[in-house]
Amino acid sequence: MFNIPKDHPRYHSLIARHKLEEGLASGITTPTGMIAHGRGEAFDYLLGEQTHDFSVRACRAAAAEILLAKKTVISINGNTAVLCPEEMIALANASGALLEVNLFHDSKARREKIGEHFHARGASILGIHPNACIEGLTSNRANVDSKGIFDADLVLVSLEDGDRTEALVRSGKKVIAIDLNPLSRTPQRADISIIDNVLRALPEIERQFDLCKSHDIACLAQITALFDNKTVLRDAEAAIRSPKV
Amino acid sequence: MFNIPKDHPRYHSLIARHKLEEGLASGITTPTGMIAHGRGEAFDYLLGEQTHDFSVRACRAAAAEILLAKKTVISINGNTAVLCPEEMIALANASGALLEVNLFHDSKARREKIGEHFHARGASILGIHPNACIEGLTSNRANVDSKGIFDADLVLVSLEDGDRTEALVRSGKKVIAIDLNPLSRTPQRADISIIDNVLRALPEIERQFDLCKSHDIACLAQITALFDNKTVLRDAEAAIRSPKV
């Protein structure tokens, strides 16, 4: 696919950059999406590019919430569309969650391109023709699918903006956020914050889903009740601030 | 210029992003340049987006080195061309340093566009037609101007790649690097590492130049001898790792 040797020490990072460059060329990703990815790279570097215990704990709580929810929607943006479509589809297939595109720099053309990108991988997604609205959000991200995010009680957002996370929480939905910066508004406001690279976090949620799916409702409720998001954020910031081992 | 209110808490950051987006549209900046800028944003965020004492010390040593050097060249890349052309021109005018474009994703068209970008601001730059070569560097960054970087004893690089910094040091030149990540190779290998945002660092070097220019050679030599780059890197990493005040 790309001419990067698999044993290159920065292989995964370089592949991600190339996917975003391709996405920019095809109109799926945006220039500001590239900058946002760079910020994530820096935080991942400071985390040692590994999944920490605070991420595993949050993934476990996320899996329990998905099992308890009536309708879970995984929200897709320009960056996640090119970085991890397979991982999003795999989690949706495993958990019964729906997929919906939702863009800050929104256009019909971009939505349709992302729809085709998922269709080519055997998945159909919602949000191509938004017909409902999340209140209290001035950006185009307010436009959603009446059968998707609008109707969901649980939304999983990745690499998200803070305004939208706040609006989703205000509208009474539970929000799971995947984000590499524990200091940004999205993980500060989400119910469950997974401070990790989305490429590692999505398979980890799927693993935790497999472990949790045989549990009864009482057990799942225990898992979600024991989960403390403030501790996750505190531990993640400590990991970023402390020298790497 | 851009429709962002001056009192917006992220004004400077948003203006920088817009300049890079414009640069991408005009072919001066590249998609990987956008990602690199995002990494810088994250480190600047962790530094509290302010000039620390370790940066002031390095800027003072840089000013003294410029005064002691026979020929100083300020190297321009795609990102610095759009982010801080005025600041680079001001430092060049104040210090007598030359300006030279040097690109990783090199092309005659990009070099010429950057030349025009500076020409429109009243400055002429070297490197539009490179005619000399820095040894031991396989990338296009090896191609330099015989009257510029090739002939210089001091080179100021910003937002640079590690390979080139190493090649410049190996070729016997002194290197001043402006970089926001003290852990990356460029500041690790440079003689003087200014860990700061280039938009704050360039005017700070100019201020230090004004303070130093009346000193005699013995005094300037004292300043450079007293400067310790390892301490700068250690203090900068500590600032990034410690919680913000």
Coordinates of N, CA, C and O in Angstrom, one line a residue, chain A residues 99-238:
Chain A
L99 N -23.0 3.2 12.9 CA -22.0 4.1 12.5 C -22.6 5.4 11.8 O -23.6 5.2 11.0
E100 N -22.2 6.6 12.2 CA -22.7 7.8 11.6 C -21.7 8.8 11.4 O -20.8 9.1 12.3
V101 N -21.7 9.4 10.2 CA -20.7 10.5 9.9 C -21.2 11.8 10.4 O -22.4 12.1 10.3
N102 N -20.3 12.6 11.0 CA -20.6 13.9 11.5 C -19.4 14.8 11.4 O -18.4 14.5 12.0
L103 N -19.5 15.9 10.7 CA -18.3 16.7 10.3 C -18.4 18.1 10.7 O -19.5 18.7 10.7
F104 N -17.3 18.7 11.2 CA -17.2 20.1 11.5 C -17.2 20.9 10.2 O -18.1 21.8 10.0
H105 N -16.3 20.6 9.3 CA -16.3 21.2 8.0 C -17.2 20.4 7.1 O -16.7 19.6 6.3
D106 N -18.5 20.6 7.3 CA -19.5 19.7 6.7 C -19.8 20.1 5.2 O -19.8 21.3 4.9
S107 N -20.0 19.1 4.4 CA -20.5 19.3 3.0 C -21.1 17.9 2.6 O -20.7 16.9 3.0
K108 N -22.1 18.0 1.7 CA -22.7 16.8 1.2 C -21.6 16.0 0.5 O -21.6 14.7 0.6
A109 N -20.7 16.6 -0.3 CA -19.7 15.9 -1.0 C -18.8 15.1 -0.1 O -18.5 13.9 -0.3
R110 N -18.4 15.7 1.1 CA -17.5 15.0 2.0 C -18.3 13.9 2.6 O -17.7 12.8 2.8
R111 N -19.5 14.1 3.0 CA -20.3 13.0 3.7 C -20.4 11.8 2.7 O -20.3 10.7 3.1
E112 N -20.7 12.1 1.4 CA -20.9 11.1 0.4 C -19.6 10.3 0.2 O -19.6 9.1 0.1
K113 N -18.5 11.0 0.2 CA -17.2 10.4 0.0 C -16.9 9.4 1.1 O -16.3 8.4 0.9
I114 N -17.2 9.9 2.3 CA -16.9 9.0 3.5 C -17.9 7.8 3.5 O -17.5 6.7 3.8
G115 N -19.1 8.1 3.0 CA -20.1 7.0 2.9 C -19.5 5.9 1.9 O -19.6 4.7 2.2
E116 N -18.9 6.4 0.8 CA -18.4 5.4 -0.2 C -17.2 4.7 0.4 O -17.0 3.5 0.1
H117 N -16.3 5.5 1.2 CA -15.1 4.9 1.8 C -15.5 3.7 2.7 O -14.8 2.7 2.7
F118 N -16.6 3.8 3.4 CA -17.1 2.7 4.3 C -17.8 1.7 3.5 O -17.7 0.5 3.7
H119 N -18.6 2.1 2.5 CA -19.3 1.1 1.6 C -18.3 0.2 0.9 O -18.5 -1.0 0.8
A120 N -17.2 0.7 0.5 CA -16.1 -0.1 -0.1 C -15.6 -1.1 0.8 O -14.9 -2.1 0.4
R121 N -15.7 -0.9 2.1 CA -15.3 -1.9 3.1 C -16.5 -2.7 3.7 O -16.4 -3.3 4.8
G122 N -17.6 -2.7 3.0 CA -18.7 -3.5 3.3 C -19.6 -3.0 4.4 O -20.4 -3.8 5.0
A123 N -19.5 -1.7 4.8 CA -20.3 -1.2 5.8 C -21.2 0.0 5.3 O -20.8 0.8 4.5
S124 N -22.4 0.1 5.8 CA -23.2 1.2 5.5 C -23.3 2.1 6.7 O -23.3 1.6 7.9
I125 N -23.3 3.4 6.5 CA -23.3 4.4 7.6 C -24.4 5.4 7.5 O -25.0 5.6 6.4
L126 N -24.8 5.9 8.7 CA -25.9 6.9 8.8 C -25.2 8.3 8.6 O -24.0 8.4 8.6
G127 N -26.1 9.3 8.5 CA -25.6 10.7 8.6 C -25.3 11.3 7.2 O -24.9 12.5 7.1
I128 N -25.4 10.5 6.1 CA -25.2 11.0 4.8 C -26.2 12.1 4.4 O -25.9 13.1 3.8
H129 N -27.4 11.9 4.9 CA -28.5 12.9 4.7 C -29.1 13.2 6.0 O -30.2 12.7 6.4
P130 N -28.5 14.1 6.8 CA -29.0 14.4 8.1 C -30.3 15.0 8.1 O -30.6 15.9 7.2
N131 N -31.2 14.6 9.0 CA -32.6 15.1 9.0 C -33.1 15.4 10.4 O -34.3 15.5 10.7
A132 N -32.2 15.6 11.4 CA -32.5 16.0 12.7 C -31.4 16.9 13.3 O -30.4 17.1 12.6
C133 N -31.7 17.5 14.5 CA -30.8 18.5 14.9 C -30.5 18.4 16.5 O -31.5 18.2 17.2
I134 N -29.2 18.5 16.9 CA -28.9 18.5 18.3 C -28.9 20.0 18.7 O -28.3 20.8 18.1
E135 N -29.7 20.3 19.7 CA -29.9 21.7 20.2 C -28.6 22.2 20.8 O -27.8 21.5 21.4
G136 N -28.5 23.6 20.7 CA -27.4 24.3 21.5 C -26.1 24.1 20.8 O -25.1 24.2 21.5
L137 N -26.0 23.8 19.5 CA -24.8 23.7 18.9 C -24.8 24.5 17.6 O -25.7 24.2 16.7
T138 N -24.0 25.5 17.4 CA -24.1 26.4 16.3 C -23.4 25.8 15.0 O -23.7 26.3 13.9
S139 N -22.4 24.9 15.2 CA -21.7 24.4 14.1 C -22.5 23.4 13.3 O -23.6 22.9 13.8
N140 N -22.0 23.0 12.1 CA -22.7 22.0 11.3 C -22.8 20.6 12.0 O -23.6 19.8 11.5
R141 N -22.1 20.5 13.0 CA -22.1 19.2 13.8 C -23.4 18.9 14.4 O -23.7 17.9 14.9
A142 N -24.3 20.0 14.5 CA -25.6 19.8 15.1 C -26.5 18.9 14.2 O -27.4 18.3 14.7
N143 N -26.2 18.9 12.9 CA -27.0 18.1 12.0 C -26.7 16.6 12.1 O -25.6 16.2 11.8
V144 N -27.8 15.8 12.5 CA -27.6 14.4 12.7 C -28.7 13.6 12.0 O -29.7 14.2 11.5
D145 N -28.6 12.3 12.2 CA -29.6 11.4 11.6 C -30.6 11.0 12.6 O -30.3 10.7 13.8
S146 N -31.9 11.2 12.3 CA -33.0 10.9 13.2 C -33.0 9.5 13.7 O -33.4 9.2 14.8
K147 N -32.4 8.5 12.9 CA -32.4 7.1 13.3 C -31.0 6.8 14.0 O -30.8 5.6 14.3
G148 N -30.1 7.8 14.0 CA -28.8 7.5 14.5 C -28.5 8.3 15.8 O -29.1 8.1 16.9
I149 N -27.6 9.3 15.8 CA -27.2 10.0 16.9 C -28.4 10.7 17.6 O -28.5 10.7 18.9
F150 N -29.3 11.2 16.9 CA -30.5 11.9 17.5 C -31.2 10.9 18.4 O -31.7 11.4 19.5
D151 N -31.3 9.7 18.0 CA -32.1 8.7 18.8 C -31.3 7.9 19.8 O -31.8 7.1 20.5
A152 N -30.0 8.1 19.8 CA -29.1 7.2 20.6 C -29.1 7.7 22.0 O -29.2 8.8 22.3
D153 N -28.8 6.7 22.9 CA -28.6 7.1 24.3 C -27.1 7.0 24.7 O -26.7 7.5 25.7
L154 N -26.3 6.5 23.8 CA -24.9 6.4 24.0 C -24.2 6.8 22.7 O -24.5 6.2 21.6
V155 N -23.2 7.7 22.7 CA -22.4 8.1 21.5 C -21.0 7.9 21.8 O -20.5 8.4 22.8
L156 N -20.3 7.3 20.9 CA -18.8 7.2 21.0 C -18.2 8.2 20.0 O -18.4 8.1 18.8
V157 N -17.5 9.2 20.5 CA -16.8 10.2 19.7 C -15.3 10.0 19.8 O -14.8 9.7 20.8
S158 N -14.6 10.3 18.7 CA -13.1 10.2 18.7 C -12.6 11.5 18.1 O -13.1 12.1 17.2
L159 N -11.5 12.0 18.7 CA -10.8 13.2 18.1 C -11.8 14.3 17.9 O -11.9 14.8 16.8
E160 N -12.5 14.6 19.0 CA -13.8 15.4 18.8 C -13.6 16.9 19.3 O -12.6 17.2 20.0
D161 N -14.5 17.8 18.9 CA -14.4 19.1 19.5 C -15.3 19.2 20.7 O -16.3 18.6 20.9
G162 N -14.8 20.1 21.6 CA -15.5 20.2 22.9 C -16.9 20.7 22.9 O -17.7 20.2 23.7
D163 N -17.2 21.7 22.0 CA -18.6 22.2 21.9 C -19.6 21.1 21.6 O -20.6 21.0 22.3
R164 N -19.2 20.1 20.7 CA -20.2 19.1 20.4 C -20.3 18.1 21.6 O -21.4 17.7 21.9
T165 N -19.2 17.8 22.2 CA -19.3 16.9 23.3 C -20.2 17.4 24.4 O -21.1 16.7 24.9
E166 N -20.1 18.7 24.7 CA -20.9 19.4 25.7 C -22.4 19.3 25.2 O -23.3 19.1 26.1
A167 N -22.7 19.6 24.0 CA -24.1 19.6 23.5 C -24.7 18.2 23.6 O -25.8 18.0 23.9
L168 N -23.9 17.2 23.3 CA -24.4 15.8 23.4 C -24.7 15.5 24.8 O -25.8 14.9 25.1
V169 N -23.8 15.8 25.7 CA -24.1 15.6 27.2 C -25.3 16.3 27.6 O -26.2 15.7 28.3
R170 N -25.4 17.6 27.2 CA -26.6 18.4 27.6 C -27.9 17.8 27.1 O -28.9 17.9 27.8
S171 N -27.8 17.2 25.9 CA -29.1 16.6 25.4 C -29.4 15.3 26.0 O -30.3 14.6 25.6
G172 N -28.7 14.9 27.1 CA -29.1 13.7 27.9 C -28.4 12.4 27.5 O -28.8 11.4 28.0
K173 N -27.5 12.5 26.5 CA -26.9 11.3 26.0 C -25.6 11.0 26.8 O -25.0 11.9 27.3
K174 N -25.2 9.7 27.0 CA -23.9 9.4 27.5 C -22.9 9.5 26.4 O -23.2 9.1 25.3
V175 N -21.7 10.0 26.8 CA -20.7 10.1 25.7 C -19.4 9.4 26.2 O -18.9 9.6 27.3
I176 N -18.9 8.5 25.3 CA -17.6 7.9 25.4 C -16.7 8.7 24.5 O -17.0 8.8 23.3
A177 N -15.5 9.2 25.0 CA -14.6 10.0 24.1 C -13.3 9.3 24.0 O -12.7 8.9 25.0
I178 N -12.7 9.2 22.8 CA -11.4 8.7 22.6 C -10.6 10.0 22.2 O -10.9 10.6 21.2
D179 N -9.6 10.3 23.0 CA -8.8 11.5 22.8 C -7.4 11.4 23.5 O -7.3 10.7 24.5
L180 N -6.4 11.9 22.8 CA -5.0 11.8 23.4 C -4.7 12.9 24.4 O -3.7 12.7 25.1
N181 N -5.4 13.9 24.4 CA -5.1 15.1 25.3 C -6.1 15.1 26.5 O -7.2 15.6 26.3
P182 N -5.7 14.7 27.7 CA -6.6 14.7 28.8 C -7.0 16.1 29.3 O -7.9 16.2 30.1
L183 N -6.2 17.1 28.8 CA -6.5 18.5 29.3 C -7.5 19.2 28.4 O -8.0 20.2 28.7
S184 N -7.9 18.6 27.3 CA -8.8 19.2 26.4 C -10.3 19.0 26.9 O -10.6 18.1 27.7
R185 N -11.2 19.9 26.4 CA -12.6 19.9 26.9 C -13.3 18.6 26.6 O -14.1 18.1 27.5
T186 N -13.1 17.9 25.5 CA -13.8 16.7 25.2 C -13.7 15.7 26.3 O -14.7 15.2 26.9
P187 N -12.5 15.2 26.6 CA -12.4 14.2 27.7 C -12.8 14.8 29.1 O -13.2 14.0 29.9
Q188 N -12.7 16.1 29.2 CA -13.1 16.7 30.5 C -14.6 16.6 30.7 O -15.1 16.5 31.8
R189 N -15.3 16.7 29.6 CA -16.8 16.7 29.7 C -17.5 15.3 29.4 O -18.6 15.1 29.8
A190 N -16.7 14.4 28.8 CA -17.3 13.1 28.5 C -17.6 12.3 29.7 O -17.0 12.5 30.8
D191 N -18.5 11.3 29.6 CA -18.7 10.4 30.8 C -17.6 9.4 30.9 O -17.2 9.1 32.0
I192 N -17.1 8.9 29.8 CA -16.0 7.9 29.8 C -15.0 8.4 28.8 O -15.2 8.6 27.7
S193 N -13.8 8.7 29.3 CA -12.7 9.2 28.5 C -11.6 8.2 28.3 O -10.9 7.8 29.3
I194 N -11.4 7.8 27.1 CA -10.3 6.8 26.8 C -9.1 7.7 26.3 O -9.2 8.2 25.1
I195 N -8.1 7.8 27.1 CA -6.9 8.6 26.7 C -6.0 7.7 26.0 O -5.1 7.0 26.7
D196 N -6.1 7.6 24.7 CA -5.3 6.6 24.0 C -5.4 6.9 22.5 O -6.3 7.7 22.0
N197 N -4.5 6.3 21.7 CA -4.6 6.4 20.2 C -5.8 5.6 19.8 O -6.0 4.5 20.2
V198 N -6.6 6.2 18.9 CA -7.8 5.6 18.4 C -7.5 4.2 17.8 O -8.3 3.3 17.9
L199 N -6.3 4.0 17.2 CA -6.0 2.8 16.6 C -5.7 1.7 17.6 O -5.9 0.5 17.3
R200 N -5.4 2.0 18.8 CA -5.2 1.0 19.8 C -6.5 0.9 20.7 O -6.8 -0.2 21.2
A201 N -7.2 2.0 20.8 CA -8.4 2.1 21.7 C -9.6 1.2 21.2 O -10.2 0.5 21.9
L202 N -9.8 1.4 19.9 CA -11.0 0.7 19.3 C -10.9 -0.8 19.5 O -11.8 -1.5 19.9
P203 N -9.7 -1.5 19.1 CA -9.6 -2.9 19.3 C -9.7 -3.3 20.8 O -10.2 -4.3 21.2
E204 N -9.2 -2.4 21.7 CA -9.3 -2.7 23.1 C -10.7 -2.6 23.6 O -11.1 -3.5 24.4
I205 N -11.5 -1.7 23.1 CA -13.0 -1.7 23.5 C -13.6 -3.1 23.0 O -14.4 -3.7 23.8
E206 N -13.2 -3.5 21.8 CA -13.8 -4.8 21.3 C -13.4 -5.9 22.2 O -14.2 -6.8 22.5
R207 N -12.1 -5.9 22.6 CA -11.6 -7.0 23.5 C -12.4 -7.0 24.8 O -12.9 -8.0 25.3
Q208 N -12.6 -5.8 25.4 CA -13.4 -5.7 26.6 C -14.8 -6.1 26.4 O -15.4 -6.6 27.3
F209 N -15.4 -5.8 25.2 CA -16.7 -6.2 24.9 C -16.9 -7.7 25.0 O -17.8 -8.2 25.5
D210 N -15.9 -8.4 24.4 CA -15.9 -9.9 24.4 C -15.9 -10.4 25.8 O -16.5 -11.4 26.1
L211 N -15.1 -9.7 26.7 CA -15.0 -10.2 28.1 C -16.2 -9.9 28.9 O -16.6 -10.7 29.8
C212 N -17.0 -8.8 28.5 CA -18.1 -8.4 29.3 C -19.4 -9.0 28.8 O -20.4 -9.0 29.6
K213 N -19.5 -9.4 27.6 CA -20.8 -9.7 27.0 C -21.5 -10.9 27.7 O -22.8 -11.0 27.5
S214 N -20.8 -11.7 28.4 CA -21.5 -12.8 29.1 C -22.0 -12.4 30.5 O -22.8 -13.1 31.1
H215 N -21.6 -11.2 30.9 CA -22.1 -10.7 32.3 C -23.6 -10.3 32.2 O -24.1 -9.9 31.2
D216 N -24.2 -10.5 33.4 CA -25.6 -10.0 33.5 C -25.7 -8.5 33.8 O -24.6 -7.9 34.1
I217 N -26.9 -8.0 33.7 CA -27.0 -6.5 33.9 C -26.5 -6.0 35.2 O -25.9 -4.9 35.3
A218 N -26.7 -6.7 36.3 CA -26.2 -6.3 37.6 C -24.7 -6.2 37.6 O -24.2 -5.2 38.2
C219 N -24.1 -7.1 37.0 CA -22.6 -7.1 36.9 C -22.1 -5.9 36.1 O -21.2 -5.2 36.5
L220 N -22.8 -5.7 34.9 CA -22.4 -4.5 34.1 C -22.6 -3.2 34.8 O -21.8 -2.3 34.7
A221 N -23.7 -3.1 35.5 CA -24.0 -1.9 36.3 C -22.9 -1.7 37.4 O -22.5 -0.5 37.6
Q222 N -22.4 -2.7 38.0 CA -21.3 -2.6 38.9 C -20.1 -2.0 38.3 O -19.4 -1.2 38.8
I223 N -19.8 -2.6 37.1 CA -18.6 -2.1 36.3 C -18.7 -0.6 36.1 O -17.7 0.2 36.3
T224 N -19.8 -0.1 35.6 CA -20.0 1.3 35.2 C -20.0 2.1 36.5 O -19.5 3.2 36.5
A225 N -20.6 1.6 37.6 CA -20.6 2.4 38.9 C -19.3 2.5 39.5 O -19.0 3.6 40.1
L226 N -18.4 1.5 39.3 CA -17.1 1.6 39.9 C -16.1 2.5 39.1 O -15.1 2.9 39.6
F227 N -16.5 2.7 37.9 CA -15.6 3.5 37.0 C -15.6 5.0 37.4 O -16.6 5.6 37.6
D228 N -14.4 5.5 37.5 CA -14.2 6.9 37.9 C -13.4 7.7 36.9 O -12.2 7.5 36.7
N229 N -14.1 8.6 36.1 CA -13.5 9.2 35.0 C -12.4 10.3 35.5 O -11.4 10.5 34.8
K230 N -12.7 10.9 36.6 CA -11.7 11.9 37.1 C -10.4 11.3 37.4 O -9.3 11.9 37.1
T231 N -10.4 10.0 37.9 CA -9.1 9.3 38.2 C -8.4 9.0 36.9 O -7.2 9.1 36.8
V232 N -9.2 8.7 35.8 CA -8.6 8.4 34.5 C -7.9 9.6 34.0 O -6.7 9.6 33.6
L233 N -8.5 10.8 34.1 CA -7.9 12.0 33.6 C -6.7 12.4 34.4 O -5.7 12.8 33.9
R234 N -6.8 12.2 35.7 CA -5.6 12.5 36.6 C -4.4 11.6 36.3 O -3.3 12.1 36.1
D235 N -4.7 10.3 36.1 CA -3.6 9.3 35.8 C -3.0 9.6 34.5 O -1.8 9.5 34.3
A236 N -3.9 10.0 33.5 CA -3.4 10.2 32.1 C -2.5 11.5 32.1 O -1.4 11.5 31.5
E237 N -2.9 12.5 32.8 CA -2.1 13.7 32.9 C -0.7 13.4 33.6 O 0.3 13.8 33.1
A238 N -0.8 12.6 34.6 CA 0.5 12.2 35.3 C 1.4 11.5 34.4 O 2.6 11.7 34.4

